[in-house]
mmCIF file of C-alpha atoms and ligand atoms in Angstrom:
data_model
loop_
_atom_site.group_PDB
_atom_site.id
_atom_site.type_symbol
_atom_site.label_atom_id
_atom_site.label_comp_id
_atom_site.label_asym_id
_atom_site.label_seq_id
_atom_site.Cartn_x
_atom_site.Cartn_y
_atom_site.Cartn_z
ATOM 1 C CA MET A 1 -8.458 -2.266 -18.703
ATOM 2 C CA LYS A 2 -8.928 0.581 -15.710
ATOM 3 C CA ILE A 3 -12.527 0.624 -14.480
ATOM 4 C CA THR A 4 -13.499 3.154 -11.904
ATOM 5 C CA VAL A 5 -16.317 1.864 -9.193
ATOM 6 C CA SER A 6 -18.355 4.390 -7.406
ATOM 7 C CA VAL A 7 -20.308 4.071 -4.761
ATOM 8 C CA ILE A 8 -21.945 7.515 -3.568
ATOM 9 C CA LYS A 9 -24.715 7.699 -1.354
ATOM 10 C CA ALA A 10 -26.974 10.056 0.752
ATOM 11 C CA ASP A 11 -30.020 10.727 2.558
ATOM 12 C CA VAL A 12 -32.736 12.894 0.516
ATOM 13 C CA GLY A 13 -35.619 11.794 2.782
ATOM 14 C CA GLY A 14 -37.155 9.184 4.673
ATOM 15 C CA LEU A 15 -40.419 7.273 4.562
ATOM 16 C CA ALA A 16 -41.819 7.667 7.847
ATOM 17 C CA GLY A 17 -39.047 9.446 9.904
ATOM 18 C CA HIS A 18 -35.655 7.970 9.316
ATOM 19 C CA SER A 19 -37.076 4.601 8.374
ATOM 20 C CA ARG A 20 -36.531 3.609 4.691
ATOM 21 C CA VAL A 21 -36.264 5.058 1.111
ATOM 22 C CA HIS A 22 -38.965 5.575 -0.958
ATOM 23 C CA PRO A 23 -39.166 3.584 -3.958
ATOM 24 C CA ASP A 24 -40.123 6.355 -6.058
ATOM 25 C CA LEU A 25 -37.060 7.943 -5.116
ATOM 26 C CA LYS A 26 -34.786 4.733 -6.440
ATOM 27 C CA ALA A 27 -36.901 5.110 -9.552
ATOM 28 C CA THR A 28 -35.994 8.751 -9.810
ATOM 29 C CA ALA A 29 -32.455 8.243 -9.549
ATOM 30 C CA GLY A 30 -32.415 5.157 -11.520
ATOM 31 C CA ILE A 31 -33.918 7.030 -14.568
ATOM 32 C CA ILE A 32 -31.006 10.017 -14.555
ATOM 33 C CA LEU A 33 -28.202 6.636 -14.315
ATOM 34 C CA ASP A 34 -29.855 4.977 -17.224
ATOM 35 C CA ASN A 35 -29.684 7.970 -19.147
ATOM 36 C CA ALA A 36 -25.970 8.025 -18.575
ATOM 37 C CA LYS A 37 -25.942 4.283 -19.441
ATOM 38 C CA ASN A 38 -27.534 4.929 -22.555
ATOM 39 C CA SER A 39 -25.104 7.666 -23.699
ATOM 40 C CA GLY A 40 -22.109 5.563 -22.812
ATOM 41 C CA LYS A 41 -20.890 7.432 -20.137
ATOM 42 C CA LEU A 42 -21.555 5.040 -17.096
ATOM 43 C CA ILE A 43 -20.921 1.460 -18.254
ATOM 44 C CA ASP A 44 -23.085 0.233 -15.825
ATOM 45 C CA TYR A 45 -24.880 1.337 -12.060
ATOM 46 C CA HIS A 46 -26.878 -0.162 -9.421
ATOM 47 C CA VAL A 47 -29.441 1.690 -7.136
ATOM 48 C CA THR A 48 -30.258 0.138 -3.955
ATOM 49 C CA ALA A 49 -31.216 1.630 -0.451
ATOM 50 C CA VAL A 50 -29.986 0.853 3.251
ATOM 51 C CA GLY A 51 -32.594 2.408 5.582
ATOM 52 C CA ASP A 52 -33.240 5.950 4.457
ATOM 53 C CA ASP A 53 -29.895 6.141 2.514
ATOM 54 C CA LEU A 54 -29.995 5.952 -0.779
ATOM 55 C CA ASN A 55 -27.155 4.338 -2.779
ATOM 56 C CA LEU A 56 -25.853 4.667 -6.126
ATOM 57 C CA ILE A 57 -23.385 1.706 -7.701
ATOM 58 C CA MET A 58 -21.353 2.974 -10.421
ATOM 59 C CA THR A 59 -18.888 1.662 -13.331
ATOM 60 C CA HIS A 60 -17.216 4.065 -15.672
ATOM 61 C CA LYS A 61 -13.684 5.114 -16.959
ATOM 62 C CA GLU A 62 -13.817 8.660 -15.835
ATOM 63 C CA GLY A 63 -11.739 7.630 -12.800
ATOM 64 C CA GLU A 64 -11.885 8.995 -9.627
ATOM 65 C CA ASN A 65 -13.066 12.392 -8.622
ATOM 66 C CA SER A 66 -14.710 12.750 -11.676
ATOM 67 C CA SER A 67 -16.808 15.966 -12.089
ATOM 68 C CA TYR A 68 -18.672 14.191 -14.653
ATOM 69 C CA VAL A 69 -19.984 11.341 -12.205
ATOM 70 C CA HIS A 70 -20.193 13.423 -8.963
ATOM 71 C CA GLY A 71 -22.469 15.922 -10.808
ATOM 72 C CA LEU A 72 -24.904 13.175 -12.293
ATOM 73 C CA ALA A 73 -25.058 11.486 -8.370
ATOM 74 C CA TRP A 74 -25.787 15.393 -7.461
ATOM 75 C CA GLU A 75 -28.430 15.613 -10.439
ATOM 76 C CA ALA A 76 -29.858 11.988 -9.065
ATOM 77 C CA PHE A 77 -30.235 13.133 -5.558
ATOM 78 C CA VAL A 78 -31.474 16.494 -6.318
ATOM 79 C CA LYS A 79 -34.226 15.167 -8.901
ATOM 80 C CA ALA A 80 -34.997 12.211 -5.600
ATOM 81 C CA THR A 81 -34.992 15.403 -3.031
ATOM 82 C CA GLU A 82 -37.559 16.900 -5.450
ATOM 83 C CA VAL A 83 -39.842 13.812 -5.180
ATOM 84 C CA ALA A 84 -39.111 13.660 -1.543
ATOM 85 C CA LYS A 85 -40.050 17.211 -1.042
ATOM 86 C CA LYS A 86 -43.558 16.308 -2.813
ATOM 87 C CA TYR A 87 -44.161 13.826 -0.610
ATOM 88 C CA LYS A 88 -43.072 15.851 2.520
ATOM 89 C CA LEU A 89 -40.851 12.833 3.497
ATOM 90 C CA TYR A 90 -38.705 13.246 6.655
ATOM 91 C CA GLY A 91 -35.889 15.184 6.201
ATOM 92 C CA ALA A 92 -36.355 15.548 2.540
ATOM 93 C CA GLY A 93 -32.576 16.882 1.037
ATOM 94 C CA GLN A 94 -30.973 16.138 4.254
ATOM 95 C CA ASP A 95 -27.537 15.402 3.057
ATOM 96 C CA LEU A 96 -27.497 17.870 0.093
ATOM 97 C CA LEU A 97 -25.536 20.507 1.832
ATOM 98 C CA LYS A 98 -24.911 22.960 -0.297
ATOM 99 C CA ASP A 99 -27.155 24.913 -2.680
ATOM 100 C CA SER A 100 -25.519 23.933 -6.080
ATOM 101 C CA PHE A 101 -22.740 21.316 -7.447
ATOM 102 C CA SER A 102 -19.038 23.151 -8.003
ATOM 103 C CA GLY A 103 -17.467 20.368 -9.518
ATOM 104 C CA ASN A 104 -16.654 17.513 -6.676
ATOM 105 C CA LEU A 105 -19.315 15.773 -4.027
ATOM 106 C CA LYS A 106 -16.104 16.480 -1.238
ATOM 107 C CA GLY A 107 -17.706 18.729 1.508
ATOM 108 C CA MET A 108 -21.323 18.496 0.108
ATOM 109 C CA GLY A 109 -22.961 16.215 2.225
ATOM 110 C CA PRO A 110 -23.273 12.930 0.098
ATOM 111 C CA GLY A 111 -20.471 10.356 1.302
ATOM 112 C CA VAL A 112 -18.339 8.664 -1.238
ATOM 113 C CA ALA A 113 -16.503 5.609 -1.826
ATOM 114 C CA GLU A 114 -14.487 5.359 -5.174
ATOM 115 C CA MET A 115 -11.537 3.146 -6.605
ATOM 116 C CA GLU A 116 -9.720 2.789 -10.025
ATOM 117 C CA ILE A 117 -8.588 -0.672 -10.665
ATOM 118 C CA GLU A 118 -7.251 -2.704 -13.162
ATOM 119 C CA GLU A 119 -9.576 -5.122 -13.632
ATOM 120 C CA ARG A 120 -8.342 -8.840 -13.145
ATOM 121 C CA LYS A 121 -9.556 -11.905 -15.089
ATOM 122 C CA SER A 122 -12.198 -12.563 -12.518
ATOM 123 C CA GLU A 123 -13.183 -9.229 -10.310
ATOM 124 C CA PRO A 124 -15.728 -10.256 -7.300
ATOM 125 C CA ILE A 125 -16.718 -7.240 -5.174
ATOM 126 C CA ALA A 126 -18.505 -6.413 -2.655
ATOM 127 C CA VAL A 127 -20.206 -3.236 -1.577
ATOM 128 C CA PHE A 128 -21.036 -2.716 2.072
ATOM 129 C CA MET A 129 -23.581 0.063 3.268
ATOM 130 C CA MET A 130 -24.594 1.141 6.381
ATOM 131 C CA ASP A 131 -27.137 3.153 8.057
ATOM 132 C CA LYS A 132 -27.613 4.652 11.486
ATOM 133 C CA THR A 133 -23.875 4.583 12.380
ATOM 134 C CA GLU A 134 -20.762 6.208 10.987
ATOM 135 C CA PRO A 135 -17.403 5.380 8.888
ATOM 136 C CA GLY A 136 -15.572 4.120 11.828
ATOM 137 C CA ALA A 137 -18.053 1.091 12.278
ATOM 138 C CA PHE A 138 -16.005 -0.448 9.163
ATOM 139 C CA ASN A 139 -12.695 -0.168 11.378
ATOM 140 C CA LEU A 140 -13.171 -3.199 12.847
ATOM 141 C CA PRO A 141 -14.524 -5.661 9.981
ATOM 142 C CA ILE A 142 -11.823 -4.136 7.595
ATOM 143 C CA TYR A 143 -8.913 -4.955 10.195
ATOM 144 C CA LYS A 144 -10.657 -8.605 10.617
ATOM 145 C CA MET A 145 -10.611 -9.158 6.793
ATOM 146 C CA PHE A 146 -7.205 -7.811 6.037
ATOM 147 C CA ALA A 147 -5.322 -8.130 9.425
ATOM 148 C CA ASP A 148 -6.707 -10.875 11.328
ATOM 149 C CA PRO A 149 -6.086 -14.781 10.516
ATOM 150 C CA PHE A 150 -8.439 -15.955 12.769
ATOM 151 C CA ASN A 151 -10.961 -14.301 10.683
ATOM 152 C CA THR A 152 -8.882 -14.572 7.223
ATOM 153 C CA PRO A 153 -6.834 -17.690 7.083
ATOM 154 C CA GLY A 154 -5.712 -17.193 3.528
ATOM 155 C CA LEU A 155 -3.328 -14.589 5.358
ATOM 156 C CA ILE A 156 -1.377 -18.036 6.711
ATOM 157 C CA ILE A 157 -2.134 -20.143 3.575
ATOM 158 C CA ASP A 158 -1.886 -18.233 0.597
ATOM 159 C CA PRO A 159 1.023 -17.189 -0.449
ATOM 160 C CA ASN A 160 0.274 -14.332 -2.035
ATOM 161 C CA MET A 161 -1.362 -12.901 1.161
ATOM 162 C CA HIS A 162 1.851 -13.975 3.683
ATOM 163 C CA ASP A 163 3.188 -10.184 2.966
ATOM 164 C CA GLY A 164 0.704 -8.807 4.706
ATOM 165 C CA PHE A 165 -1.377 -5.065 3.770
ATOM 166 C CA GLN A 166 -1.110 -1.745 3.928
ATOM 167 C CA PHE A 167 -3.689 0.789 5.839
ATOM 168 C CA GLU A 168 -4.242 4.267 5.322
ATOM 169 C CA VAL A 169 -5.780 5.579 8.245
ATOM 170 C CA TRP A 170 -7.341 9.163 8.258
ATOM 171 C CA ASP A 171 -7.377 11.277 11.098
ATOM 172 C CA VAL A 172 -10.609 12.859 10.233
ATOM 173 C CA ILE A 173 -10.489 15.540 13.006
ATOM 174 C CA ALA A 174 -6.753 16.793 12.710
ATOM 175 C CA HIS A 175 -7.044 15.759 8.580
ATOM 176 C CA LYS A 176 -3.662 13.884 8.418
ATOM 177 C CA LYS A 177 -3.107 10.339 6.918
ATOM 178 C CA VAL A 178 -0.936 7.580 7.897
ATOM 179 C CA PHE A 179 0.278 4.208 5.911
ATOM 180 C CA LEU A 180 0.666 0.999 8.254
ATOM 181 C CA LYS A 181 1.658 -2.075 7.638
ATOM 182 C CA THR A 182 0.222 -5.132 8.631
ATOM 183 C CA PRO A 183 1.189 -7.716 10.415
ATOM 184 C CA GLY A 184 4.239 -5.685 11.361
ATOM 185 C CA GLU A 185 2.665 -2.673 12.784
ATOM 186 C CA ILE A 186 -0.480 -4.193 13.747
ATOM 187 C CA TYR A 187 -0.317 -2.865 17.623
ATOM 188 C CA ASP A 188 -0.089 0.676 16.144
ATOM 189 C CA LEU A 189 -2.712 0.433 13.631
ATOM 190 C CA LEU A 190 -5.017 -0.572 16.504
ATOM 191 C CA ALA A 191 -4.067 2.062 18.825
ATOM 192 C CA LEU A 192 -5.405 4.164 16.427
ATOM 193 C CA ILE A 193 -8.275 2.659 14.596
ATOM 194 C CA GLY A 194 -9.536 1.486 18.257
ATOM 195 C CA SER A 195 -10.571 5.440 18.417
ATOM 196 C CA LYS A 196 -13.030 4.967 15.683
ATOM 197 C CA GLY A 197 -14.869 8.251 15.787
ATOM 198 C CA ARG A 198 -11.551 10.003 14.754
ATOM 199 C CA TYR A 199 -9.273 7.297 13.365
ATOM 200 C CA ILE A 200 -11.011 5.875 10.160
ATOM 201 C CA VAL A 201 -9.457 3.217 7.686
ATOM 202 C CA LYS A 202 -9.442 4.927 4.202
ATOM 203 C CA ARG A 203 -7.828 2.062 1.989
ATOM 204 C CA VAL A 204 -6.359 -0.860 2.152
ATOM 205 C CA TYR A 205 -3.492 -1.755 -0.149
ATOM 206 C CA PRO A 206 -1.670 -5.590 -0.588
ATOM 207 C CA SER A 207 2.056 -4.859 0.684
ATOM 208 C CA GLU A 208 4.325 -2.783 -1.347
ATOM 209 C CA SER A 209 6.654 -5.949 -0.986
ATOM 210 C CA ASN A 210 4.145 -8.169 -2.924
ATOM 211 C CA LYS A 211 5.248 -8.360 -6.395
ATOM 212 C CA ASN A 212 2.201 -10.785 -7.549
ATOM 213 C CA MET A 213 -0.494 -7.835 -6.951
ATOM 214 C CA PRO A 214 -0.647 -4.024 -8.448
ATOM 215 C CA HIS A 215 -0.192 -1.499 -5.593
ATOM 216 C CA GLU A 216 -3.687 -0.502 -5.919
ATOM 217 C CA PRO A 217 -6.726 -0.557 -3.246
ATOM 218 C CA VAL A 218 -8.362 -3.588 -2.298
ATOM 219 C CA ALA A 219 -10.711 -1.773 -0.348
ATOM 220 C CA VAL A 220 -12.141 1.972 0.136
ATOM 221 C CA ILE A 221 -14.308 3.484 2.968
ATOM 222 C CA SER A 222 -16.160 6.846 2.670
ATOM 223 C CA THR A 223 -15.514 9.036 5.222
ATOM 224 C CA ASP A 224 -17.361 12.095 5.011
ATOM 225 C CA LYS A 225 -18.266 13.898 8.104
ATOM 226 C CA LEU A 226 -21.592 15.577 8.072
ATOM 227 C CA HIS A 227 -21.826 18.084 11.232
ATOM 228 C CA GLU A 228 -17.652 19.248 10.031
ATOM 229 C CA ILE A 229 -19.616 20.727 6.771
ATOM 230 C CA ALA A 230 -23.144 21.498 8.335
ATOM 231 C CA GLY A 231 -21.264 22.594 11.572
ATOM 232 C CA LYS A 232 -24.397 20.780 13.358
ATOM 233 C CA TYR A 233 -25.937 17.583 13.847
ATOM 234 C CA VAL A 234 -28.013 16.852 10.514
ATOM 235 C CA GLY A 235 -27.795 12.881 10.986
ATOM 236 C CA LYS A 236 -24.964 10.532 11.023
ATOM 237 C CA ASP A 237 -22.357 9.533 8.197
ATOM 238 C CA ASP A 238 -23.988 6.280 7.178
ATOM 239 C CA PRO A 239 -20.937 5.035 5.604
ATOM 240 C CA VAL A 240 -20.387 3.074 2.162
ATOM 241 C CA GLY A 241 -17.171 0.611 1.505
ATOM 242 C CA ILE A 242 -16.243 -1.458 -1.268
ATOM 243 C CA VAL A 243 -14.098 -4.343 -0.915
ATOM 244 C CA ARG A 244 -12.205 -6.321 -3.736
ATOM 245 C CA GLY A 245 -11.808 -10.367 -3.198
ATOM 246 C CA GLN A 246 -10.211 -13.462 -4.182
ATOM 247 C CA SER A 247 -7.179 -14.401 -5.933
ATOM 248 C CA GLY A 248 -4.260 -12.877 -3.062
ATOM 249 C CA LEU A 249 -7.091 -11.091 -1.194
ATOM 250 C CA PRO A 250 -9.261 -12.767 1.027
ATOM 251 C CA ALA A 251 -12.058 -14.929 -0.120
ATOM 252 C CA MET A 252 -15.618 -13.683 -0.224
ATOM 253 C CA GLY A 253 -16.544 -16.011 2.417
ATOM 254 C CA GLU A 254 -13.572 -14.590 4.657
ATOM 255 C CA ILE A 255 -14.761 -10.956 3.647
ATOM 256 C CA LEU A 256 -18.237 -11.836 5.364
ATOM 257 C CA GLU A 257 -16.830 -13.674 8.048
ATOM 258 C CA ALA A 258 -15.465 -10.086 9.367
ATOM 259 C CA PHE A 259 -19.684 -9.357 9.613
ATOM 260 C CA SER A 260 -20.415 -12.307 11.449
ATOM 261 C CA TYR A 261 -19.891 -10.637 15.288
ATOM 262 C CA PRO A 262 -22.471 -7.586 15.740
ATOM 263 C CA HIS A 263 -20.055 -5.439 17.260
ATOM 264 C CA LEU A 264 -20.632 -2.186 19.074
ATOM 265 C CA VAL A 265 -20.680 1.330 16.629
ATOM 266 C CA SER A 266 -22.169 4.565 17.393
ATOM 267 C CA GLY A 267 -25.341 6.201 15.736
ATOM 268 C CA TRP A 268 -28.620 4.800 16.263
ATOM 269 C CA MET A 269 -31.419 6.844 17.883
ATOM 270 C CA ARG A 270 -30.392 10.509 17.278
ATOM 271 C CA GLY A 271 -27.051 9.685 16.433
ATOM 272 C CA SER A 272 -26.409 9.460 19.925
ATOM 273 C CA HIS A 273 -26.160 5.951 21.232
ATOM 274 C CA ASN A 274 -23.782 2.462 20.851
ATOM 275 C CA GLY A 275 -25.528 -0.175 19.545
ATOM 276 C CA PRO A 276 -24.843 -3.649 17.670
ATOM 277 C CA LEU A 277 -24.509 -3.607 13.716
ATOM 278 C CA MET A 278 -26.732 -6.093 12.383
ATOM 279 C CA PRO A 279 -26.424 -7.717 8.922
ATOM 280 C CA VAL A 280 -29.406 -7.769 7.011
ATOM 281 C CA SER A 281 -30.555 -8.540 3.498
ATOM 282 C CA VAL A 282 -31.409 -5.328 1.199
ATOM 283 C CA GLU A 283 -35.486 -6.411 2.017
ATOM 284 C CA ASP A 284 -34.423 -5.723 5.925
ATOM 285 C CA ALA A 285 -32.650 -3.083 5.696
ATOM 286 C CA VAL A 286 -35.400 -0.930 7.819
ATOM 287 C CA PRO A 287 -34.549 0.468 10.785
ATOM 288 C CA SER A 288 -37.384 0.304 13.040
ATOM 289 C CA ARG A 289 -36.828 -0.341 17.167
ATOM 290 C CA PHE A 290 -35.072 3.127 18.700
ATOM 291 C CA ASP A 291 -34.413 3.943 14.869
ATOM 292 C CA GLY A 292 -32.413 0.780 14.611
ATOM 293 C CA PRO A 293 -30.744 -1.454 15.515
ATOM 294 C CA PRO A 294 -27.738 0.083 13.234
ATOM 295 C CA ARG A 295 -27.813 -1.848 10.061
ATOM 296 C CA VAL A 296 -25.304 -3.515 7.240
ATOM 297 C CA ILE A 297 -26.184 -4.911 3.692
ATOM 298 C CA GLY A 298 -23.609 -6.429 1.064
ATOM 299 C CA LEU A 299 -23.882 -6.743 -2.477
ATOM 300 C CA GLY A 300 -21.604 -8.826 -4.350
ATOM 301 C CA PHE A 301 -20.808 -8.422 -8.070
ATOM 302 C CA GLN A 302 -18.713 -9.820 -10.630
ATOM 303 C CA LEU A 303 -17.206 -6.963 -13.006
ATOM 304 C CA SER A 304 -17.177 -7.880 -16.297
ATOM 305 C CA GLU A 305 -15.683 -5.139 -18.574
ATOM 306 C CA GLY A 306 -17.054 -3.031 -16.020
ATOM 307 C CA LYS A 307 -20.557 -4.358 -16.434
ATOM 308 C CA LEU A 308 -21.681 -5.051 -12.539
ATOM 309 C CA ILE A 309 -22.905 -8.806 -12.739
ATOM 310 C CA GLY A 310 -25.419 -8.955 -9.855
ATOM 311 C CA PRO A 311 -25.917 -8.112 -7.300
ATOM 312 C CA ALA A 312 -26.045 -11.366 -5.021
ATOM 313 C CA ASP A 313 -27.616 -10.246 -1.820
ATOM 314 C CA LEU A 314 -24.435 -11.433 0.740
ATOM 315 C CA LEU A 315 -25.807 -10.675 4.417
ATOM 316 C CA GLY A 316 -29.237 -11.652 3.994
ATOM 317 C CA GLU A 317 -28.742 -15.513 4.559
ATOM 318 C CA ARG A 318 -29.317 -17.426 6.883
ATOM 319 C CA ALA A 319 -25.756 -18.225 8.295
ATOM 320 C CA PHE A 320 -26.130 -14.525 9.695
ATOM 321 C CA ASP A 321 -29.521 -15.617 11.665
ATOM 322 C CA ARG A 322 -27.457 -15.953 14.854
ATOM 323 C CA THR A 323 -25.666 -12.875 14.044
ATOM 324 C CA ARG A 324 -28.768 -11.198 14.246
ATOM 325 C CA ASP A 325 -30.293 -12.950 17.063
ATOM 326 C CA LEU A 326 -27.418 -11.897 19.062
ATOM 327 C CA ALA A 327 -27.755 -8.369 17.482
ATOM 328 C CA LEU A 328 -31.379 -8.657 18.994
ATOM 329 C CA LYS A 329 -30.405 -9.360 22.567
ATOM 330 C CA ILE A 330 -27.668 -6.652 22.548
ATOM 331 C CA THR A 331 -30.593 -4.268 21.763
ATOM 332 C CA ASP A 332 -32.641 -5.435 24.441
ATOM 333 C CA TYR A 333 -29.314 -5.233 26.890
ATOM 334 C CA MET A 334 -28.174 -1.508 25.838
ATOM 335 C CA ARG A 335 -32.040 -0.174 25.565
ATOM 336 C CA ARG A 336 -32.174 -0.851 29.313
ATOM 337 C CA ASN A 337 -29.404 1.180 30.361
ATOM 338 C CA GLY A 338 -31.674 4.458 28.664
ATOM 339 C CA PRO A 339 -30.551 7.860 28.843
ATOM 340 C CA PHE A 340 -26.597 6.566 30.670
ATOM 341 C CA GLU A 341 -23.190 5.870 29.091
ATOM 342 C CA PRO A 342 -22.201 3.437 27.385
ATOM 343 C CA HIS A 343 -25.847 3.472 25.228
ATOM 344 C CA ARG A 344 -25.791 7.242 25.141
ATOM 345 C CA LEU A 345 -22.464 8.161 23.500
ATOM 346 C CA PRO A 346 -20.118 9.877 25.538
ATOM 347 C CA GLU A 347 -19.888 13.763 26.308
ATOM 348 C CA GLU A 348 -17.380 14.822 23.330
ATOM 349 C CA GLU A 349 -19.294 12.874 20.928
ATOM 350 C CA MET A 350 -22.373 14.240 21.757
ATOM 351 C CA GLU A 351 -21.210 18.092 20.897
ATOM 352 C CA TYR A 352 -23.137 17.870 17.644
ATOM 353 C CA THR A 353 -26.574 16.864 18.645
ATOM 354 C CA THR A 354 -28.920 19.071 20.467
ATOM 355 C CA LEU A 355 -27.722 17.852 24.027
ATOM 356 C CA PRO A 356 -25.168 21.121 24.259
ATOM 357 C CA GLN A 357 -28.486 23.319 24.120
ATOM 358 C CA VAL A 358 -30.005 21.747 27.051
ATOM 359 C CA GLN A 359 -26.763 21.657 29.387
ATOM 360 C CA LYS A 360 -26.066 25.360 28.024
ATOM 361 C CA LYS A 361 -29.087 25.972 29.998
ATOM 362 C CA LEU A 362 -28.396 24.391 33.227
ATOM 363 C CA GLN A 363 -25.250 26.028 33.242
ATOM 364 C CA GLN A 364 -26.879 29.248 34.684
ATOM 365 C CA ARG A 365 -28.223 27.380 37.524
ATOM 366 C CA MET A 366 -24.479 26.114 38.380
ATOM 367 C CA VAL A 367 -22.786 27.291 41.666
ATOM 368 C CA ASP A 368 -19.522 26.943 43.234
ATOM 369 C CA LEU A 369 -18.749 23.389 45.271
HETATM 370 P P1 13P B 401 -8.608 -17.981 -4.541
HETATM 371 O O1 13P B 401 -7.180 -17.956 -4.062
HETATM 372 O O2 13P B 401 -8.830 -18.879 -5.543
HETATM 373 O O3 13P B 401 -9.361 -17.015 -4.252
HETATM 374 O O4 13P B 401 -9.495 -19.275 -3.584
HETATM 375 C C1 13P B 401 -9.627 -19.446 -2.407
HETATM 376 C C2 13P B 401 -11.066 -19.749 -2.131
HETATM 377 O O5 13P B 401 -11.670 -19.501 -2.668
HETATM 378 C C3 13P B 401 -11.413 -20.706 -0.723
HETATM 379 O O6 13P B 401 -12.333 -20.615 -0.193
HETATM 380 P P1 13P B 402 -30.215 9.417 9.600
HETATM 381 O O1 13P B 402 -28.681 9.977 9.707
HETATM 382 O O2 13P B 402 -30.104 8.077 9.013
HETATM 383 O O3 13P B 402 -30.845 10.210 8.816
HETATM 384 O O4 13P B 402 -30.610 9.143 11.281
HETATM 385 C C1 13P B 402 -30.726 10.313 11.968
HETATM 386 C C2 13P B 402 -31.744 10.100 13.542
HETATM 387 O O5 13P B 402 -31.538 11.002 14.184
HETATM 388 C C3 13P B 402 -31.822 8.669 13.704
HETATM 389 O O6 13P B 402 -32.620 8.568 14.908
HETATM 390 MG MG1 MG B 403 -32.598 10.316 7.836
HETATM 391 MG MG1 MG B 404 -29.601 7.559 7.239
#
């Protein structure tokens, strides 16, 4: 049976600045999705939040880019925005960049990660959702899961994984894409995805030579760039991703292992700083210090005829305590650099913040050397 998993997110208002989502916003979105489930159009759904981002996890048979499912998410965000406006939440409607829905969410503000798959005999999936960072924050953990045998011994041990994987990488500035095979092309892959503001892992597939696995996506990441749509800084493009696990794919523990190191990502305060990505529980997905540090949550589900059995809160668990401790140590270290790079993002990445306005004013006073 073909099932589509759609994860669609938007920041439609924060409770006390950019910190978290008011429960009434989640409840409002939940009512819209519940009606859709009762009418049989959605198989199942789960509403959650990371920081100020409202996340809708939906399963259905409408396929990817369905105008029905995208329209439903838009309606849920619009209704939640009405509540956010009534409460005067911060940045109410922040990510709804267009006035009306026109058939697809692409270019409208919300972030979208979707995959249409043939549900396997047992289909474990993990949905990862981040706040105070950008899609490129997924590059390193996705690489580790699917291409690094020091993270994923299954690449060596499991004959079904031995052929490796195929990465679909998007250049979100030149609007091009390239497919690269691992392990053969890992140097080329890393040459691109190390530049995580520009080259983003969009999807991963099993290797084409792997006859035991269907050539379907096994991971997908949202890549929506808000500033490109709005033409100015309107918050970071806090991303979401879906990863399938087990039976010829990384085991759930190998998937989670990729988040055991709090790597540096861009985002954090005013979307203008580098900081560690801290794995947390849903309960702790509430940025605070310096509007961060950037956070990631992971929810595990077993699909059962499209039903979302779960969720299992995957990253809140004790085994990640030391990752969080390290993230907090890095937080102290980075913060002491104040407004200096590389804590503050490099000049070219500050282009869509309000910094150029300040610099422009000073240009008038510049004299030739
Ligand atoms: P599968 O190959 O069945 O996914 O088992 C691997 C595993 O779970 C080891 O941790
Ligand atoms: P969000 O992108 O999560 O709304 O955060 C914006 C910001 O400026 C944080 O300081
Ligand atoms: Mg916000
Ligand atoms: Mg956010």
